[in-house]
Short mmCIF file of C-alpha atoms and ligand atoms in Angstrom, two decimals:
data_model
loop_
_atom_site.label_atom_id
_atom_site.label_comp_id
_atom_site.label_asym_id
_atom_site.label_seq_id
_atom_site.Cartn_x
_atom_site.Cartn_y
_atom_site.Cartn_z
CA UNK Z 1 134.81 103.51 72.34
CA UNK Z 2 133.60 104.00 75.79
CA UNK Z 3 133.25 107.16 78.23
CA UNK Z 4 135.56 106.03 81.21
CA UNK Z 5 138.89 108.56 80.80
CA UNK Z 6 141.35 110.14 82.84
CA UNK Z 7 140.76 114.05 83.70
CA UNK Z 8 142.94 115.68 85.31
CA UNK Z 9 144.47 112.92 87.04
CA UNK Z 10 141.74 111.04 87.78
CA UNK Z 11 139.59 108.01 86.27
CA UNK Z 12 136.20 109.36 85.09
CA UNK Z 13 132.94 107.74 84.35
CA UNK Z 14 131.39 110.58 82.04
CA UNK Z 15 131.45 113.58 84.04
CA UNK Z 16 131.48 112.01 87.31
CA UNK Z 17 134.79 111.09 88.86
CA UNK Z 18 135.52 107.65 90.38
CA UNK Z 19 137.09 108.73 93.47
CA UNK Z 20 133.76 111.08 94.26
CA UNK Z 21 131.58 108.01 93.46
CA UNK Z 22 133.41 105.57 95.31
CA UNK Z 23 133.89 107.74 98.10
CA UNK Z 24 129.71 108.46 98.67
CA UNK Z 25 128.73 105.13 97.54
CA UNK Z 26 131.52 102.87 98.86
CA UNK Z 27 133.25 99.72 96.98
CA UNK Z 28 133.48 97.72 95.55
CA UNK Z 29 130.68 99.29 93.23
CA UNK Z 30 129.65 98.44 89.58
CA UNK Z 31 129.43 101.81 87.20
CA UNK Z 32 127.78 101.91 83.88
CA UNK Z 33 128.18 104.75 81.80
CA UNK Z 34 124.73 105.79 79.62
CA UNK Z 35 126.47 107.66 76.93
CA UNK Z 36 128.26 104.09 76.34
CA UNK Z 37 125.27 101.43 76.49
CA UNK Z 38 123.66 104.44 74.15
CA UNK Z 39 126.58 104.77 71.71
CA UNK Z 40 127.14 100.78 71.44
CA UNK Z 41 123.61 100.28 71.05
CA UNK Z 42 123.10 102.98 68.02
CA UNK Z 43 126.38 102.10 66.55
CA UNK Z 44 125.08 98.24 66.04
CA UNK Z 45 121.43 99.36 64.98
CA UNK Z 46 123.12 102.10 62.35
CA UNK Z 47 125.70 99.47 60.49
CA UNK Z 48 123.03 96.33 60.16
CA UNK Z 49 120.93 99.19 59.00
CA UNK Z 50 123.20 100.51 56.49
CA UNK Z 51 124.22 97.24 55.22
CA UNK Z 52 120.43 97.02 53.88
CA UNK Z 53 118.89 95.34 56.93
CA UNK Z 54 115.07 96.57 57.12
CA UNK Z 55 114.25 97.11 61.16
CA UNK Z 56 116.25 94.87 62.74
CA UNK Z 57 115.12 93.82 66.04
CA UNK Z 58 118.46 94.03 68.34
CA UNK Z 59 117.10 92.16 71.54
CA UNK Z 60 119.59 92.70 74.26
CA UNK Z 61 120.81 89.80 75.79
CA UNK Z 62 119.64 90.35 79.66
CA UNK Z 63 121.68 87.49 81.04
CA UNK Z 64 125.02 89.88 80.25
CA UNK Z 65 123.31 93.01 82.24
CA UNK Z 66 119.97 92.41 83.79
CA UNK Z 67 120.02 95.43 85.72
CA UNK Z 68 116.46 97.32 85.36
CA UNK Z 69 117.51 100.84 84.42
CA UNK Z 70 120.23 99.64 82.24
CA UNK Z 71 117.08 97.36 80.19
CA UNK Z 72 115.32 100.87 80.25
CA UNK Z 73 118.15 102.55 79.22
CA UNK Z 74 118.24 100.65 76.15
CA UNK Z 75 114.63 99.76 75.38
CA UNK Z 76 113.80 103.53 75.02
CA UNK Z 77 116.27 103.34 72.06
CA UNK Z 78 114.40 100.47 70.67
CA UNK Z 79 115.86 97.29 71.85
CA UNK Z 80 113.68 94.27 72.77
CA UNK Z 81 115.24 91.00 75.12
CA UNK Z 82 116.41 88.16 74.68
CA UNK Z 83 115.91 86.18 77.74
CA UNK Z 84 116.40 82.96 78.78
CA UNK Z 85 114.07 82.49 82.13
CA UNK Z 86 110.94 83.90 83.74
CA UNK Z 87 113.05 86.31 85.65
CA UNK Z 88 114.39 87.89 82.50
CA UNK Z 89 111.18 88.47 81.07
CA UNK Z 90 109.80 89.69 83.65
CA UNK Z 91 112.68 92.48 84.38
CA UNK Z 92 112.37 93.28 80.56
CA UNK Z 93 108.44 93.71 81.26
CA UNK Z 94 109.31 95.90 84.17
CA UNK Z 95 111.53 97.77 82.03
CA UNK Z 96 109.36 99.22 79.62
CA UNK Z 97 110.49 96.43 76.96
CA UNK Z 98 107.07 95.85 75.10
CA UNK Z 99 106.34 91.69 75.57
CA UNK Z 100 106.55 91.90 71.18
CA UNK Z 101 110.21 92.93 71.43
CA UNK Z 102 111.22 89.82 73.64
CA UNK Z 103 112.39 86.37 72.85
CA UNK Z 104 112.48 83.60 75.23
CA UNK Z 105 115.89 81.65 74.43
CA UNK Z 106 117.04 78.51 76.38
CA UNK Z 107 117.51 74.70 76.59
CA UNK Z 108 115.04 73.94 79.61
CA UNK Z 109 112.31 76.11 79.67
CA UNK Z 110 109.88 75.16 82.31
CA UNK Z 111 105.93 74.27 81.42
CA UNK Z 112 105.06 77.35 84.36
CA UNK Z 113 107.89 79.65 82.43
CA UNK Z 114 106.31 78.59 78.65
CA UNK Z 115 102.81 79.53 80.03
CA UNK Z 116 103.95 83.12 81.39
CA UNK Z 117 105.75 83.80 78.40
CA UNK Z 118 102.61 83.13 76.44
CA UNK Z 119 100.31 84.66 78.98
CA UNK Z 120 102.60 88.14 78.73
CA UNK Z 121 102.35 87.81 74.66
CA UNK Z 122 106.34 87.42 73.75
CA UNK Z 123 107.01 87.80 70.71
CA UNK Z 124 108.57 84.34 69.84
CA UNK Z 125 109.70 80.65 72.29
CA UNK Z 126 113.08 79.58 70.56
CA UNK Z 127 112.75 75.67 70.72
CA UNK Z 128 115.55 74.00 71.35
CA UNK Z 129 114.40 70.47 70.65
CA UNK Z 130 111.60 67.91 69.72
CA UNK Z 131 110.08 67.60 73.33
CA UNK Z 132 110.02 71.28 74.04
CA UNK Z 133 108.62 71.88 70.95
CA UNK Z 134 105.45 69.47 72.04
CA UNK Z 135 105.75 71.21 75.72
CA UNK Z 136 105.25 74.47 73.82
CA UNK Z 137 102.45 73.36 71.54
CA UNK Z 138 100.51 71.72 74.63
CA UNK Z 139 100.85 74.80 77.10
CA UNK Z 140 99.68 77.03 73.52
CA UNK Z 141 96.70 74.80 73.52
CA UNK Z 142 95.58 74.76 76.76
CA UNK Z 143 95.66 78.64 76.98
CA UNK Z 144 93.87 78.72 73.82
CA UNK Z 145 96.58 80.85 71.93
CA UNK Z 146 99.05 79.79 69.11
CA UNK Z 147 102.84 80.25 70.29
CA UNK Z 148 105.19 81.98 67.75
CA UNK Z 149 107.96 79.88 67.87
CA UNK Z 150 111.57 79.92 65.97
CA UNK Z 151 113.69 76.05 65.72
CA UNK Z 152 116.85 76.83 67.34
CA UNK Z 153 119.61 75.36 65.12
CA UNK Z 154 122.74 73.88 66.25
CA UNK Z 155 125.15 74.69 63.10
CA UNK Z 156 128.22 72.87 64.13
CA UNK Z 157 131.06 75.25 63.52
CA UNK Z 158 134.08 75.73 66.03
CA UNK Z 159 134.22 79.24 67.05
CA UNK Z 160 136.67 79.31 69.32
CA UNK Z 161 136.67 80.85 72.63
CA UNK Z 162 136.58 79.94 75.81
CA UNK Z 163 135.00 76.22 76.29
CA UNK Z 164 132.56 76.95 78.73
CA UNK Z 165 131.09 79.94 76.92
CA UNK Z 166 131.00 78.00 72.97
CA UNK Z 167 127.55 76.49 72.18
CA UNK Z 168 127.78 75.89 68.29
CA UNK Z 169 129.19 72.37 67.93
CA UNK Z 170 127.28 69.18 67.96
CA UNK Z 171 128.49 67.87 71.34
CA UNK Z 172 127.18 70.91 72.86
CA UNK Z 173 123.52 71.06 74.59
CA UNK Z 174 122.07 73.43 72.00
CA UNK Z 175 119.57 73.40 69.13
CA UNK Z 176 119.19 70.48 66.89
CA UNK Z 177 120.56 69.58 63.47
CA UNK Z 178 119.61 71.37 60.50
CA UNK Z 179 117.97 67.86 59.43
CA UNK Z 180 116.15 67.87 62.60
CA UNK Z 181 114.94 71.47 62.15
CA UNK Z 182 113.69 71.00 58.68
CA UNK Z 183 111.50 68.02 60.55
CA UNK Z 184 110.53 69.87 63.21
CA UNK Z 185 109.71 73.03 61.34
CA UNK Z 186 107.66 71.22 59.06
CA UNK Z 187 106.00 69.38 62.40
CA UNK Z 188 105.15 72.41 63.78
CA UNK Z 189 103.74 73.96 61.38
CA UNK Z 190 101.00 71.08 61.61
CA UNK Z 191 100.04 72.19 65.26
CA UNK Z 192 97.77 73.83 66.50
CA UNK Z 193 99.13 75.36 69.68
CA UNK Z 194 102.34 76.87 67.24
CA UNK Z 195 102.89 78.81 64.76
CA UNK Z 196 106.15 78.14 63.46
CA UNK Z 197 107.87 81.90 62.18
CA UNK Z 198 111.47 81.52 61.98
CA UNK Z 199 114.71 79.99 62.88
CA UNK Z 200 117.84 80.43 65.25
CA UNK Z 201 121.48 80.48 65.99
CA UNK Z 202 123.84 80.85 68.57
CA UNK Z 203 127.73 79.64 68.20
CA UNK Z 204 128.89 80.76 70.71
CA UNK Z 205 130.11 84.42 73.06
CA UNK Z 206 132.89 86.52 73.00
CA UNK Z 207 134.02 85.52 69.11
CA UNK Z 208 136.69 87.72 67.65
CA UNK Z 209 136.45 86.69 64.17
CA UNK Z 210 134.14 86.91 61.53
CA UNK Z 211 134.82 83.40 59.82
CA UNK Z 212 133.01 81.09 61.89
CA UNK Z 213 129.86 83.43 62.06
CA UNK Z 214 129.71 83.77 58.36
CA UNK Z 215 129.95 80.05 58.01
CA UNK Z 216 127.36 79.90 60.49
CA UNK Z 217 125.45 82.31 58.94
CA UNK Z 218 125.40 80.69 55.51
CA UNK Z 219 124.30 77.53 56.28
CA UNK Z 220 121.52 78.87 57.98
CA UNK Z 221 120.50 80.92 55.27
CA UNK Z 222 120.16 77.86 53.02
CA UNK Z 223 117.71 75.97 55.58
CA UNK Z 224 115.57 78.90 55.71
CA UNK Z 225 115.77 78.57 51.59
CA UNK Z 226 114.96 74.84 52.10
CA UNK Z 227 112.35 75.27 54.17
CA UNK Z 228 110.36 77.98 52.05
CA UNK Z 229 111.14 75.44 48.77
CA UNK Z 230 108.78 72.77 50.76
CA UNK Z 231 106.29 75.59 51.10
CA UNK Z 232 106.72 76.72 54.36
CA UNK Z 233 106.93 80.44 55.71
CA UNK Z 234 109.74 81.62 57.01
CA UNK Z 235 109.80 85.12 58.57
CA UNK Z 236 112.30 85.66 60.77
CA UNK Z 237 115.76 84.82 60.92
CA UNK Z 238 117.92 84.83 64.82
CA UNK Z 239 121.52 85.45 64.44
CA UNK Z 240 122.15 84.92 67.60
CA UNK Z 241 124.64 86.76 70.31
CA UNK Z 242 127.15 89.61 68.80
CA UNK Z 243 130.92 90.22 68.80
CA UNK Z 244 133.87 89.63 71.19
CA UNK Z 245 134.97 92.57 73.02
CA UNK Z 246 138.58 94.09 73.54
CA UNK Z 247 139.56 92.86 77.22
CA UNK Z 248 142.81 95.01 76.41
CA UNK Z 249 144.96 92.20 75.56
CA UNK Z 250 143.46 90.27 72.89
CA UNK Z 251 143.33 91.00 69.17
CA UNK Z 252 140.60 93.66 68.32
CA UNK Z 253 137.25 92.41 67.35
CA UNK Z 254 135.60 93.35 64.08
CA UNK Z 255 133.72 96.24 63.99
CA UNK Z 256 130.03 95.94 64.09
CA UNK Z 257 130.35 97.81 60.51
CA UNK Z 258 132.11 94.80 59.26
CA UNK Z 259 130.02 92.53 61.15
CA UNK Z 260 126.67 94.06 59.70
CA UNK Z 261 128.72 93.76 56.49
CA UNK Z 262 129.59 89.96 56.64
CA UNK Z 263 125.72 89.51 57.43
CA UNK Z 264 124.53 91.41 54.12
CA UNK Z 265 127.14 89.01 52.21
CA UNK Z 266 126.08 86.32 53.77
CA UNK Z 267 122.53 86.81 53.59
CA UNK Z 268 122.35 89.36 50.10
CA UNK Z 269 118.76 89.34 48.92
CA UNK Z 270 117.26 87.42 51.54
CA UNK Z 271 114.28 89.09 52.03
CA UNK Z 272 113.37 88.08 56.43
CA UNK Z 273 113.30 90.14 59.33
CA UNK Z 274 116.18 89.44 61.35
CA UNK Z 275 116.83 89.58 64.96
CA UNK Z 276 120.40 89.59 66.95
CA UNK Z 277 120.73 88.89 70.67
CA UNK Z 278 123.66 90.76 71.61
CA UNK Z 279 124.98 91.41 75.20
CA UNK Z 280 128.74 92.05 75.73
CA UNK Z 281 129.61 94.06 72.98
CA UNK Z 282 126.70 96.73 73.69
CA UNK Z 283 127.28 96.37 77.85
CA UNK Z 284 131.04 95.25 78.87
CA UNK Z 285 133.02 98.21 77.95
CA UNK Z 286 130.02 99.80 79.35
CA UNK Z 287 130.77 99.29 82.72
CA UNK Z 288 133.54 98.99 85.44
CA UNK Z 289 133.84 97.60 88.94
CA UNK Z 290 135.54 99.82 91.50
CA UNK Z 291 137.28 98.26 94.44
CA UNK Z 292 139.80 99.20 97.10
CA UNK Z 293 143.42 97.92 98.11
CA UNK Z 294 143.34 96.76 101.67
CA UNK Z 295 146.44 95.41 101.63
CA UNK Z 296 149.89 95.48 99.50
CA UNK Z 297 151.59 92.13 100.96
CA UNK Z 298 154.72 92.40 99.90
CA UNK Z 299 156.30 88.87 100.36
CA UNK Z 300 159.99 88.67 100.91
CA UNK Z 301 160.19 85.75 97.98
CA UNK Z 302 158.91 88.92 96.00
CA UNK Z 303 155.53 88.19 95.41
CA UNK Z 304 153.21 91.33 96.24
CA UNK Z 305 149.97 90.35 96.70
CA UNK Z 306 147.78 93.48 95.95
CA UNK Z 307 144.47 92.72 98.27
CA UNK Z 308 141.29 93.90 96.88
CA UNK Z 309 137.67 94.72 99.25
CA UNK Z 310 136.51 92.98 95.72
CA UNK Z 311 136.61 89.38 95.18
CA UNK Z 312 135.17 86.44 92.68
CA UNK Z 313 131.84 86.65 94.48
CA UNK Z 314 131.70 90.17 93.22
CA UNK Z 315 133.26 89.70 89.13
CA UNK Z 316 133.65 86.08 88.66
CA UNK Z 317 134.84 85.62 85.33
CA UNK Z 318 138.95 85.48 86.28
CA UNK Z 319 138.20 82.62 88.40
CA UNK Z 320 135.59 80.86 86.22
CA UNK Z 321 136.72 81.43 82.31
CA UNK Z 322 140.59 82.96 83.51
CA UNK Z 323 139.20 86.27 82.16
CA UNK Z 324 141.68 89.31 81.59
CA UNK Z 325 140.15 92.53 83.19
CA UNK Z 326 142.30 95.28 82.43
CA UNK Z 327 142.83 97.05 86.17
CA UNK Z 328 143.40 100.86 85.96
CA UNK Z 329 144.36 102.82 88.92
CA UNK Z 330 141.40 105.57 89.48
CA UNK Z 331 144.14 107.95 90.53
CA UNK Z 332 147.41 106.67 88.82
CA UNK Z 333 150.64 107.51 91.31
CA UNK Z 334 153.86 108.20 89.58
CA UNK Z 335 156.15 105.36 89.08
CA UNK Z 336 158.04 102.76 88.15
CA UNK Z 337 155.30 99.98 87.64
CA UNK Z 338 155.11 97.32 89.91
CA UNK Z 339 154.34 93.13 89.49
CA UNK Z 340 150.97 91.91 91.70
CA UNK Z 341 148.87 89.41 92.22
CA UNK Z 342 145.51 90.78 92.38
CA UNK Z 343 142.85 89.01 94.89
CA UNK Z 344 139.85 89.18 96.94
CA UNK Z 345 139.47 88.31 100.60
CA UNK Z 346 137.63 84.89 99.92
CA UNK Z 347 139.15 81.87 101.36
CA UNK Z 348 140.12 80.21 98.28
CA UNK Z 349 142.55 80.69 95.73
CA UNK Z 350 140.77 80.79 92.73
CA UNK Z 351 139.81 84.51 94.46
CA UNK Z 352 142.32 85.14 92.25
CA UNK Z 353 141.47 88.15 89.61
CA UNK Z 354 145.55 88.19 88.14
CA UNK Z 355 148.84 87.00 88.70
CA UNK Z 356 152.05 88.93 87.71
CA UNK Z 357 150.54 91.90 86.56
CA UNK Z 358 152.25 95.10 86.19
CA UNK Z 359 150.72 98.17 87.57
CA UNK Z 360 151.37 101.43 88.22
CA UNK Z 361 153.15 101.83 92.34
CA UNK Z 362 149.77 101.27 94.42
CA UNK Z 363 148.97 101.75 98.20
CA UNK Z 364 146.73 100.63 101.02
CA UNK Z 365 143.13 102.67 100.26
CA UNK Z 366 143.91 103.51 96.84
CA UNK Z 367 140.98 102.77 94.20
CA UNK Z 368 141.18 100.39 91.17
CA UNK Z 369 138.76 99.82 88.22
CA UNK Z 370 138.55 96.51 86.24
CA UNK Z 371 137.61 97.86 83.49
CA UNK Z 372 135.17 95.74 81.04
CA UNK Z 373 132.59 94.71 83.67
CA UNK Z 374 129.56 95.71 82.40
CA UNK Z 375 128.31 92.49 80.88
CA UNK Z 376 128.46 89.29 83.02
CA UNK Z 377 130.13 91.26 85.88
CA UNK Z 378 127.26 92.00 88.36
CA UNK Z 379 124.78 89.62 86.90
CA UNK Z 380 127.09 86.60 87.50
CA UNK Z 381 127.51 88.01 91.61
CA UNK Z 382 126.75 86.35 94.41
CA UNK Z 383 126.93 86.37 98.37
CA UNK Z 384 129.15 83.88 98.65
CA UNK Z 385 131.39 84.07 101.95
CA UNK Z 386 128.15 86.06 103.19
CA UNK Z 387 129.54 89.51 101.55
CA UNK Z 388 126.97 91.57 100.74
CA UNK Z 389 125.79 91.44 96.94
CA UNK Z 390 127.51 94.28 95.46
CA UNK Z 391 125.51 97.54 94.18
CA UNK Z 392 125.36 99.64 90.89
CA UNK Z 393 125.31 102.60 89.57
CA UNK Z 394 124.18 104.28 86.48
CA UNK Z 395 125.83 107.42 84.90
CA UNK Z 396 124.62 109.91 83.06
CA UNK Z 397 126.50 113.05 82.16
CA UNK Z 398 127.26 114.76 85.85
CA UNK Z 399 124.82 113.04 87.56
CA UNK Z 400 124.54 109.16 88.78
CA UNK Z 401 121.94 107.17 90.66
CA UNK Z 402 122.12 104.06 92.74
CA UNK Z 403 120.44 101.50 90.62
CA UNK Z 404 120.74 98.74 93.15
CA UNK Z 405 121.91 99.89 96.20
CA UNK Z 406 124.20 98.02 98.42
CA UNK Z 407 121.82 95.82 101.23
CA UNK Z 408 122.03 95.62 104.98
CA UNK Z 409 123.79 92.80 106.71
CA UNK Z 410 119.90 92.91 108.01
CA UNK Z 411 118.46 92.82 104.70
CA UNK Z 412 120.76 89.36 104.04
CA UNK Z 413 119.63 87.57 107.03
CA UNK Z 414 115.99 88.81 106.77
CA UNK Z 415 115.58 87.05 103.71
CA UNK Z 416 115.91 83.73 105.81
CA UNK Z 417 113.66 82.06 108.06
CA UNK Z 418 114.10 79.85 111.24
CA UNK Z 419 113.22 76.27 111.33
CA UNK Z 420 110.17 75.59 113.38
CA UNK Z 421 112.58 72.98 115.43
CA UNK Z 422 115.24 75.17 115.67
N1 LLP Q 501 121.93 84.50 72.84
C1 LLP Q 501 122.08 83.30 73.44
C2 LLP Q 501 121.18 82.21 73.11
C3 LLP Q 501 123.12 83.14 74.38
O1 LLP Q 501 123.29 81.96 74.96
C4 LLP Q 501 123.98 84.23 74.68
C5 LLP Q 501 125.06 84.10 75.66
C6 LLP Q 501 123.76 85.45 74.03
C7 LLP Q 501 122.73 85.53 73.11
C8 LLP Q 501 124.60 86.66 74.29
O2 LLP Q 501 125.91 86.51 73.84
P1 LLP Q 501 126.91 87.75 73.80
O3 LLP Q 501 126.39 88.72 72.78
O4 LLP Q 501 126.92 88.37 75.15
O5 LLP Q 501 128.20 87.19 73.42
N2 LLP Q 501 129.20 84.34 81.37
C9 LLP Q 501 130.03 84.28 80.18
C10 LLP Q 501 129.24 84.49 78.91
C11 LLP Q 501 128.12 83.49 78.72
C12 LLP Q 501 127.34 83.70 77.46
C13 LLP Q 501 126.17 82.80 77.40
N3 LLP Q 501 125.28 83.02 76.31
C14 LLP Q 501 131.15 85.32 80.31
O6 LLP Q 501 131.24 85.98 81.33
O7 LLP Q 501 131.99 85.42 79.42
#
């Protein structure tokens, strides 16, 4: 469920209408709703509590929305970070996220990134592999402190999706073997810079079925048995990202009341904290990109080609993963519906958003939505083509702020600087 609806003719966001927005803020423009993040949030935190999991810790995944009042919109409900760079921490820091609610995720950590994240206190370094764990361990030692640390696992499943996005089988760059995580587990708990407190997984983003988490799942819940029959303490348990979304035409995902169910199968009895890092499903349907037609070039081989002030720079995933973005009209004309190609103005023509799409009738200046865009919309933007890095915009109720506004053309050249010889 999400709060973007038509009233009265028009596409709302809450209690604020599109048109308004768009029309004192300009497009294209990224628009979260509150109530949404809030709802998706709660709804996730209130079925892996009611399937018997004790205090979860749901650490938002800040890659899918990194935006600062978004990570404050959700850390005052509770949610910690999962964050894969110094950046991330950082904006969760700046957020209000306490430095015990984060976990620092990610293949190549840096030694000056590893020494922050210890210096700030996070609450636990996922290792990804026998010479970060070492990395880790020396950086712990040479601050004097003992890193909490969880052995990312690898647990080889296919779970589908789109290749670029699926990080759960063998060939792929993350984790290490279960074999290799009983050894390193065991390792670390030897040194003296770590403190070895749980275990990962990660198979993978935007997963629409249960069955390849659960087998997932299950095989990690026998290493952590494993590992506490050698002895060894195991506290926490990291499940990883969360569910696929709807993008409108693919089969509806679970529900996270089936998904906190599968877990309490999965897992029945086993008495460990466990954390989730979930992004989309708490921020895509969250948000929406406005933009406006320029241009309906209507072809005489019959190809209209509806030209958008957005392009790939601005919500990348059509051109990188061939996304679906469902694209609502904010003020639908009547009509027979009519076949476009949607695209951006940049000079290539993977600046391609859809092909053959029907659509309600649409016109020069009119407004569209692609709806979905709240996670791995705006973080993924760029300049590229030197457009101008597109703002946001939070929602609450009747009110909305500009949570990154829109730069100057100034701005974007300030930030460079002239080459002595030049
Ligand atoms: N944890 C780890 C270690 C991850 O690598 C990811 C996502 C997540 C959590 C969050 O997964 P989610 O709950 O959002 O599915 N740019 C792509 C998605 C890349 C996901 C990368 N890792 C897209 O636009 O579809």
């Amino acid at each position: 469920m999400n709060h973007f609806e038509l009233r009265a003719g028009e596409l709302h966001c809450e209690d604020v209408s599109l048109a308004r927005l768009a029309a004192e803020v300009g497009t294209p423009v990224y628009v979260y709703s509150s109530a949404t993040l809030e709802r998706h949030y709660t709804v996730l935190r209130d079925a892996l509590v009611s399937a018997g999991l004790e205090a979860p810790l749901i650490a938002f995944a800040v890659k899918a929305n990194p935006n600062l009042a978004v990570l404050r919109t959700l850390g005052r409900l509770g949610a910690g970070a999962d964050v894969v760079s110094e950046g991330e921490v950082r904006r969760a820091l700046a957020a209000g996220i306490p430095a015990e609610r984060i976990v620092f995720s990610g293949v190549g950590k840096s030694e000056r990134e590893i020494e922050f994240a210890l210096q700030v206190g996070v609450a636990e370094i996922n290792v990804e592999s026998e010479p970060e764990l070492h990395l880790v361990n020396t950086v712990a030692q040479r601050l004097g402190v003992r890193a909490q640390v969880a052995v990312r696992v690898n647990p080889d499943v296919e779970a589908g999706g789109h290749a670029k996005i699926s990080t759960g089988k063998a060939e792929n760059k993350f984790g290490v073997s279960f074999a290799e995580a009983e050894r390193l587990y065991a390792n670390a708990s030897n040194m003296a810079g770590v403190k070895p407190v749980g275990v990962a997984c990660h198979i993978g983003s935007q997963i629409t079925e249960l069955a390849p988490m659960e087998a997932a799942f299950g095989k990690m819940r026998g290493l952590v048995e494993r590992l506490r029959g050698e002895g060894l303490s195991v506290d926490r348990l990291d499940l990883g990202g969360g569910l696929g979304v709807p993008y409108f035409n693919q089969p509806e995902p679970p529900s996270p009341e089936a998904y906190a169910q599968m877990i309490a199968r999965a897992m029945g009895g086993l008495d460990i904290q466990f954390a989730f890092e979930p992004g989309r499903m708490i921020a895509a349907n969250a948000g929406v990109l406005v933009a406006q037609v320029l241009h309906v070039n209507r072809r005489p081989e019959g190809r209209n080609f509806l030209v958008l002030d957005a392009a790939m720079n601005d919500l990348l995933r059509p051109a990188m993963y061939d996304a679906y973005h469902d694209i609502r009209p904010v003020t639908p004309r009547e009509g027979a519906p009519e076949t476009y190609d949607v695209v951006g103005p940049v000079c290539e023509t993977g600046d391609t958003f859809t092909r053959d799409r029907p659509l309600p009738p649409l016109a020069a200046g009119d407004l569209v939505a692609f709806m979905s865009a709240g996670a791995y919309g705006a973080a993924m933007s760029s300049e590229y083509n030197s457009r101008l890095l597109v703002p946001e915009v939070l929602v609450r109720g009747g009110d909305y702020a500009v949570v990154r506004p829109r730069p100057s053309y100034d701005d974007m050249l300030e930030r460079e600087r002239p080459a002595p010889w030049l």
